[in-house]
XYZ file of C-alpha atoms in Angstrom:
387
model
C 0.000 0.000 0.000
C 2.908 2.211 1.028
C 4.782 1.784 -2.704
C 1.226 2.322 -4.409
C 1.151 5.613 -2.671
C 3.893 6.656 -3.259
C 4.174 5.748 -7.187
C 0.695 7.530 -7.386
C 2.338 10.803 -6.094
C 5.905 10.290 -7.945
C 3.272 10.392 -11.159
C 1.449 13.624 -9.957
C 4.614 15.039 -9.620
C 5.846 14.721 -12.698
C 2.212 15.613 -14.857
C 2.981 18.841 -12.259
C 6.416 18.963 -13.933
C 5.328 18.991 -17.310
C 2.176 20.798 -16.829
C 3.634 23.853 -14.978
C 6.976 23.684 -16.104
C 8.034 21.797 -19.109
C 5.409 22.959 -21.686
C 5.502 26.866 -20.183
C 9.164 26.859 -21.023
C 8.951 24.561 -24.050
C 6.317 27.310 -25.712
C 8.311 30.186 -24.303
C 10.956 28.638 -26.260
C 9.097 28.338 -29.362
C 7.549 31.695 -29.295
C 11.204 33.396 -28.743
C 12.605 31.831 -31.543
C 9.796 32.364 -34.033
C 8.429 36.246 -32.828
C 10.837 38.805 -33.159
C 8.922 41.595 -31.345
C 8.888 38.665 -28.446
C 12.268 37.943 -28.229
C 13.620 41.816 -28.508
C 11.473 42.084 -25.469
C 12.098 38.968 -23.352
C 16.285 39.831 -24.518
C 15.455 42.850 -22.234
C 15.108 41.269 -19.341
C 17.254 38.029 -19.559
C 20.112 40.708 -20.005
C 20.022 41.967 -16.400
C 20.316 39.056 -14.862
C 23.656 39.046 -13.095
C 26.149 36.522 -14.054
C 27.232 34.605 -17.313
C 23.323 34.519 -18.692
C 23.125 37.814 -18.816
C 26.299 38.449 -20.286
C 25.248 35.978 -23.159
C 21.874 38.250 -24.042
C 23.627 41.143 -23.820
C 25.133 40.476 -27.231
C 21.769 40.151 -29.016
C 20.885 44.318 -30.062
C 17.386 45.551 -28.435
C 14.661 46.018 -30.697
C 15.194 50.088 -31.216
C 19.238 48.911 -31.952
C 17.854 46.056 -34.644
C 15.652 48.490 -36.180
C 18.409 51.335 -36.491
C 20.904 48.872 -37.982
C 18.085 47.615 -40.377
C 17.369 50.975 -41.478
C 20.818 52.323 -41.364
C 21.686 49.008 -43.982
C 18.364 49.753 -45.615
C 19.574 53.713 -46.782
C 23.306 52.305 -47.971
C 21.426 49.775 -50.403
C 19.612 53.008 -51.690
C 22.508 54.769 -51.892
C 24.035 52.195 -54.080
C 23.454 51.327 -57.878
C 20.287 48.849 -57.810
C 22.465 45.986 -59.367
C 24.656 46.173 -56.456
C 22.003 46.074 -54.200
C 19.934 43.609 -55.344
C 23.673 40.799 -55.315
C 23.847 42.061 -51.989
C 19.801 41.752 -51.129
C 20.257 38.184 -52.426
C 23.032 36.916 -50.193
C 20.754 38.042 -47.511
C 17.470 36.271 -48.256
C 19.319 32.770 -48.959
C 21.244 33.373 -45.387
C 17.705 35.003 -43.596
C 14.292 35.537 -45.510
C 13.153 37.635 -42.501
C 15.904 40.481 -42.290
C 15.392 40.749 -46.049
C 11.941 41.696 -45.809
C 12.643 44.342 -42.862
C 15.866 45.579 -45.058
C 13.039 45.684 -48.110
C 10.455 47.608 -46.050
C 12.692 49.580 -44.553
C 14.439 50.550 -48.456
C 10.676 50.632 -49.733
C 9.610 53.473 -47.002
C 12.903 55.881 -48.305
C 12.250 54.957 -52.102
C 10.019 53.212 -53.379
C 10.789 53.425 -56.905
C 14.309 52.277 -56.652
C 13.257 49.480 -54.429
C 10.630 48.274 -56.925
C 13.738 48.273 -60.051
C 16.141 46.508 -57.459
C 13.593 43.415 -56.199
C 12.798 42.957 -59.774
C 16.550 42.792 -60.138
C 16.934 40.317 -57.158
C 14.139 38.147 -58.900
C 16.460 38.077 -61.871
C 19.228 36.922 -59.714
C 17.180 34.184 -58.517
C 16.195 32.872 -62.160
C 19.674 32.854 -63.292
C 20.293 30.424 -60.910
C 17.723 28.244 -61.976
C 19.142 26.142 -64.785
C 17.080 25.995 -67.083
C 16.522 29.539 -66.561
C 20.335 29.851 -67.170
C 19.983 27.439 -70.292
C 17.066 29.882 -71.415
C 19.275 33.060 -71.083
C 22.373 31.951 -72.123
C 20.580 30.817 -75.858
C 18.659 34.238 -76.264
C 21.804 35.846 -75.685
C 23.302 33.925 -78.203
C 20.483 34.545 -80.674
C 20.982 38.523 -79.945
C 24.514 38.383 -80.569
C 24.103 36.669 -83.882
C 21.605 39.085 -84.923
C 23.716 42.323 -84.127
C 26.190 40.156 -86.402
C 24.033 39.950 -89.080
C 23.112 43.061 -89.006
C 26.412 44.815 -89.168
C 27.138 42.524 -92.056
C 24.065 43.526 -93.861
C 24.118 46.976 -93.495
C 28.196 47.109 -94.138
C 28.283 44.527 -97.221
C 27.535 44.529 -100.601
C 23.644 44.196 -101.410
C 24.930 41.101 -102.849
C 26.151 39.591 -99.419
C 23.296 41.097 -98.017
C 20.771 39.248 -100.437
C 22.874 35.678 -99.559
C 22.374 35.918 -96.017
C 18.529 36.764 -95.962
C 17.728 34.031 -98.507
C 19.359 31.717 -96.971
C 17.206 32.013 -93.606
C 14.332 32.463 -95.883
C 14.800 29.454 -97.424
C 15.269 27.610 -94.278
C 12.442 28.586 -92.956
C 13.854 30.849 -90.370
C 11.509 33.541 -90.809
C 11.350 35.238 -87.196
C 15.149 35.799 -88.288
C 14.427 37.378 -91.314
C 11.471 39.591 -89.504
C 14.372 40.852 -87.092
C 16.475 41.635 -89.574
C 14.194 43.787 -91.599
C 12.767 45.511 -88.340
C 16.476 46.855 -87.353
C 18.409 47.691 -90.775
C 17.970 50.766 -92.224
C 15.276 51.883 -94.189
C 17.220 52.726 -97.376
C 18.836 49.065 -96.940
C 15.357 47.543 -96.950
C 14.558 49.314 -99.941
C 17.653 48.507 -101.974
C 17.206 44.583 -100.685
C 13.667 44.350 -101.707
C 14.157 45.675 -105.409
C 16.317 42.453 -105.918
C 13.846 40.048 -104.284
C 11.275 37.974 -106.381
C 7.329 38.553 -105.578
C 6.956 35.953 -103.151
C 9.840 37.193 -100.561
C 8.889 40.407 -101.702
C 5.501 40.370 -100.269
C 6.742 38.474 -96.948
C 8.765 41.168 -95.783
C 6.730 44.009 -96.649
C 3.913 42.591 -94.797
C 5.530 42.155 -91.854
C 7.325 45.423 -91.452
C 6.108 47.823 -89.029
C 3.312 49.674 -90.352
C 5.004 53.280 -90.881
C 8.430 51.435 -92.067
C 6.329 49.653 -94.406
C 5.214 53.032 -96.077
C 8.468 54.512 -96.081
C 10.127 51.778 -98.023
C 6.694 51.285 -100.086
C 7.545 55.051 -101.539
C 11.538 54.484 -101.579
C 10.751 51.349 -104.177
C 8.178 53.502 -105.959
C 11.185 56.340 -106.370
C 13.314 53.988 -107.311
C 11.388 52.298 -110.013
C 11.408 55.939 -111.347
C 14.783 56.413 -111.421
C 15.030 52.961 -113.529
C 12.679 54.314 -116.528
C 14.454 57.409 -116.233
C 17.412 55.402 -116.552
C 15.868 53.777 -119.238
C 14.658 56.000 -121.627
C 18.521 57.661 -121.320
C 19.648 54.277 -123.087
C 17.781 54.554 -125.387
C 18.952 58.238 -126.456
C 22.675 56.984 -126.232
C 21.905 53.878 -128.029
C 21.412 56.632 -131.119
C 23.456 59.244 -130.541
C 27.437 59.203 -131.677
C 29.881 57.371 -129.859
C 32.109 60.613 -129.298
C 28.792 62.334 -127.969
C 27.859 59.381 -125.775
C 31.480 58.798 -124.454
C 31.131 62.612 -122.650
C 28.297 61.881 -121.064
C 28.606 58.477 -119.841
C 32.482 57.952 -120.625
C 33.122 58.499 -116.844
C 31.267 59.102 -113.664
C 30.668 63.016 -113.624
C 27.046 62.847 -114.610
C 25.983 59.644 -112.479
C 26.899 57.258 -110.157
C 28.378 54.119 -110.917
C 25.359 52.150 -109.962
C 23.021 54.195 -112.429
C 25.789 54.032 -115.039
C 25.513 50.204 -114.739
C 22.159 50.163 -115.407
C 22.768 52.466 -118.430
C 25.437 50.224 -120.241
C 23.142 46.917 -119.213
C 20.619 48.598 -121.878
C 22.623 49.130 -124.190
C 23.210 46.868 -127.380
C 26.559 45.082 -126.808
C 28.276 46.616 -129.836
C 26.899 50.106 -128.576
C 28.402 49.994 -125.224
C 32.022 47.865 -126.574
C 32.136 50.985 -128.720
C 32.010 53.356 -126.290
C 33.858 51.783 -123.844
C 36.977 50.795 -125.817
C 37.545 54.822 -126.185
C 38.020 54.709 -122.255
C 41.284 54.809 -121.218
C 40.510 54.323 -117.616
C 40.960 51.143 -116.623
C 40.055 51.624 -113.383
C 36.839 53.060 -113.938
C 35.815 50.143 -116.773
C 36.713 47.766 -113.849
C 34.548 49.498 -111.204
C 32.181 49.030 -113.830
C 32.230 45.994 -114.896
C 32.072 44.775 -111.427
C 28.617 46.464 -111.017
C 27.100 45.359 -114.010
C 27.966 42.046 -112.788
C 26.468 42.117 -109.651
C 23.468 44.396 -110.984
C 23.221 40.939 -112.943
C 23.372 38.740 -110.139
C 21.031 40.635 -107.882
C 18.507 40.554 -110.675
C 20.093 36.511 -111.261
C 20.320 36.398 -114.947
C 21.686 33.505 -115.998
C 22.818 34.924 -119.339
C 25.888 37.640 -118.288
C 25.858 40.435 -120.969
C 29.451 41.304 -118.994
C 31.350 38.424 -120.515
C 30.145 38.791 -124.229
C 30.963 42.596 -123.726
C 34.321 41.829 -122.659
C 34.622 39.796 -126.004
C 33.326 42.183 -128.479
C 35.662 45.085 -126.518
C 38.607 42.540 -127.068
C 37.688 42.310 -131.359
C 37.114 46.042 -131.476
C 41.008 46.561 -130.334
C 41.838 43.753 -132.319
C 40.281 45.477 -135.657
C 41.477 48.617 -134.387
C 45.547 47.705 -134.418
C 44.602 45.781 -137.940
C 43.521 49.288 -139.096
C 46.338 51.170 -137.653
C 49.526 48.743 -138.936
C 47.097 48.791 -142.592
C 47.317 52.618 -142.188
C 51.287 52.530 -141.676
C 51.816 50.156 -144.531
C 48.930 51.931 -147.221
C 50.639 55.152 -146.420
C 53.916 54.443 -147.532
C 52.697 52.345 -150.365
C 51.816 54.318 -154.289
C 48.806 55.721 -154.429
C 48.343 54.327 -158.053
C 49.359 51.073 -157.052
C 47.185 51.402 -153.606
C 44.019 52.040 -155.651
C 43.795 48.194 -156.941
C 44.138 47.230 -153.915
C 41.337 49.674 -152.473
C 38.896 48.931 -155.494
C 39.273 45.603 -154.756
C 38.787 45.321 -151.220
C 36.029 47.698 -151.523
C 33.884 45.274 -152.962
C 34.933 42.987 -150.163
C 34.677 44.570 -146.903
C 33.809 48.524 -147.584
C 33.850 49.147 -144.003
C 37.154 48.404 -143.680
C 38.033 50.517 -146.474
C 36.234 53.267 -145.094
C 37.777 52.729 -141.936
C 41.463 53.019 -143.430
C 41.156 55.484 -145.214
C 39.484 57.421 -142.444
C 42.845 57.581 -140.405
C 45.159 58.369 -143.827
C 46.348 61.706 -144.900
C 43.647 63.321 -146.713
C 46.360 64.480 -149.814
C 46.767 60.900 -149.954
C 43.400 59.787 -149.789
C 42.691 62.418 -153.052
C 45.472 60.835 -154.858
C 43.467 56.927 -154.078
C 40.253 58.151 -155.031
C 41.562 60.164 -158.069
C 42.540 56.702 -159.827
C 39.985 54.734 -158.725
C 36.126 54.353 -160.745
C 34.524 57.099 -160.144
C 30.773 55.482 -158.683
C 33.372 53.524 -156.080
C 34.875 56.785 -155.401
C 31.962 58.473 -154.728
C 30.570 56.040 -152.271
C 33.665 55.914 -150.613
C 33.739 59.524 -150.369
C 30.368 59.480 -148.935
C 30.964 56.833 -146.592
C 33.810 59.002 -145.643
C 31.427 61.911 -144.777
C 29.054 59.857 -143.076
């Protein structure tokens, strides 16, 4: 009976225990380590009590001292540039999500503005270090830099270059490439690239431009289709005129570009523009030419280059034209008497040819041909002559 009674009050003792001690301290515990506003206040007391306990809370700052250091940390993160705040904002929430809201509130009551651009920059943070976040970035950042590439090449190249690199994402299928490209090069780039395109890419691009690009370069391809008649119809005029009369006005670039003198010698008949262009001594400027004919011909891909069967009929000319001068040299030395056969005879051949000769002889000697030659084939020689 004696050990049942006591047992009985060993167990009341310790429900005692637990009830009035244990869970009191147990939630005291709980409730200073998860309430701030708690444990500034409960610091205040434990911190007078003599000996090494209250040594120990003396260390921890009162609530007025944790609110002055908050603020105090919350004006230098204003002070600073928002990227270095928000690296510094984000060290602080992965070590303690609680200071970084007080730091936050605290920033937010002295600016709110630059606290809004600096946790927007501390969410950034925090998706760059999510990989596929990372993944995500690093690509589009990739994609941008290939674009800027692009686009200094197209703008900085030849339209030729220019035309390559489009067509080639075009044809791929890449068309969100070819959209960016159009919607950062220059307006007078777009226009000169979509001359050269055929209907189909043509229409693409112009349909997805912005709306008052899209008008712009609508009008700059309407001017330029102006300048190409214009162009035009000024072939046509030196297609008749003589070649010493064309040669001034097309002969070199003083009265247009070299790009609008392309297009000038493109429409003209091949022996028309091999005649006028083996009077050029420039070889420069024939080169310089040549070269943008050529790619006037690519741009526009003909198949069939007018530039190489130019280059032949310029090469015969000069050919014919040393044949005439070393016939001159030996004719002029030769008796005019004697010379006459000769000239009858070849008359009835190849009269040009004649004509030609005889056009870059002395005129005394000429007379003295003519005078003993028949006198219809001197007459049409004479008036070839005149011609």
């Amino acid at each position: 009976m004696k050990n049942e009674g006591i047992k009985k009050g060993f167990k009341i003792l310790i429900v005692i225990v637990i009830v009035f001690i244990v869970i009191p301290i147990t939630s005291l515990a709980i409730l200073y380590s998860t309430n701030r506003d708690f444990k500034m206040e409960a610091n205040k007391y434990l911190r007078i009590i003599p000996g090494p306990i209250g040594n120990y809370f003396n260390q921890y700052p009162t609530t007025a001292e944790a609110n002055d250091k908050v603020f105090y940390i919350a004006e230098y993160y204003n002070a600073i540039s928002e990227e270095s705040a928000a690296d510094k904002l984000f060290i602080v929430k992965k070590d303690n999500e609680e200071l970084y809201y007080q730091i936050v509130q605290a920033m937010n009551k002295i600016s709110p503005e630059k606290t809004e651009e600096t946790i927007k920059k501390v969410r950034n943070i925090e998706l760059r270090k999510d990989p596929l976040i990372s993944v995500y970035d690093e690509i589009d950042s990739e994609k941008k830099d290939e674009l800027k590439e692009d686009i200094k090449k197209i703008e900085s190249k030849e339209l030729l270059v220019a035309k390559k690199i489009i067509l080639e994402y075009y044809n791929d299928q890449n068309f969100q490439r070819v959209n960016d490209i159009f919607e950062n090069i220059s307006t007078s780039k777009t226009i000169d690239l979509l001359y050269y395109f055929n209907e189909d890419i043509y229409d693409y691009i112009l349909n997805n431009l912005e709306k008052s690009k899209a008008i712009e370069v609508n009008i700059g391809l309407t001017e330029k289709e102006l300048e190409y008649e214009k162009l035009l119809r000024q072939s046509e005029i030196y297609q008749v005129n003589k070649v010493s009369d064309t040669i001034k006005e097309i002969g070199n670039d003083d009265n247009y570009n070299l790009n609008q003198l392309a297009i000038i010698y493109l429409n003209l008949t091949i022996d028309k523009a091999a005649n006028v262009l083996v009077e050029i001594d420039d070889d420069e400027f024939q080169k310089e030419l040549f070269t943008e004919m050529r790619n006037i011909e690519l741009l526009n891909e003909e198949l069939d280059s007018k530039i190489v069967k130019l280059a032949s009929k310029i090469e015969d000319i000069k050919k014919y034209k040393t044949k005439i001068e070393d016939l001159v040299k030996v004719y002029q030395k030769m008796d005019s008497e004697s010379l006459s056969v000769i000239i009858e005879d070849l008359f009835k051949e190849n009269s040009k040819l004649v004509v030609d000769v005889l056009d870059k002889m002395n005129e005394k000697k000429v007379a003295e041909i003519l005078s003993f030659i028949d006198s219809d084939t001197a007459n049409q020689i004479s008036k070839q002559l005149t011609t």
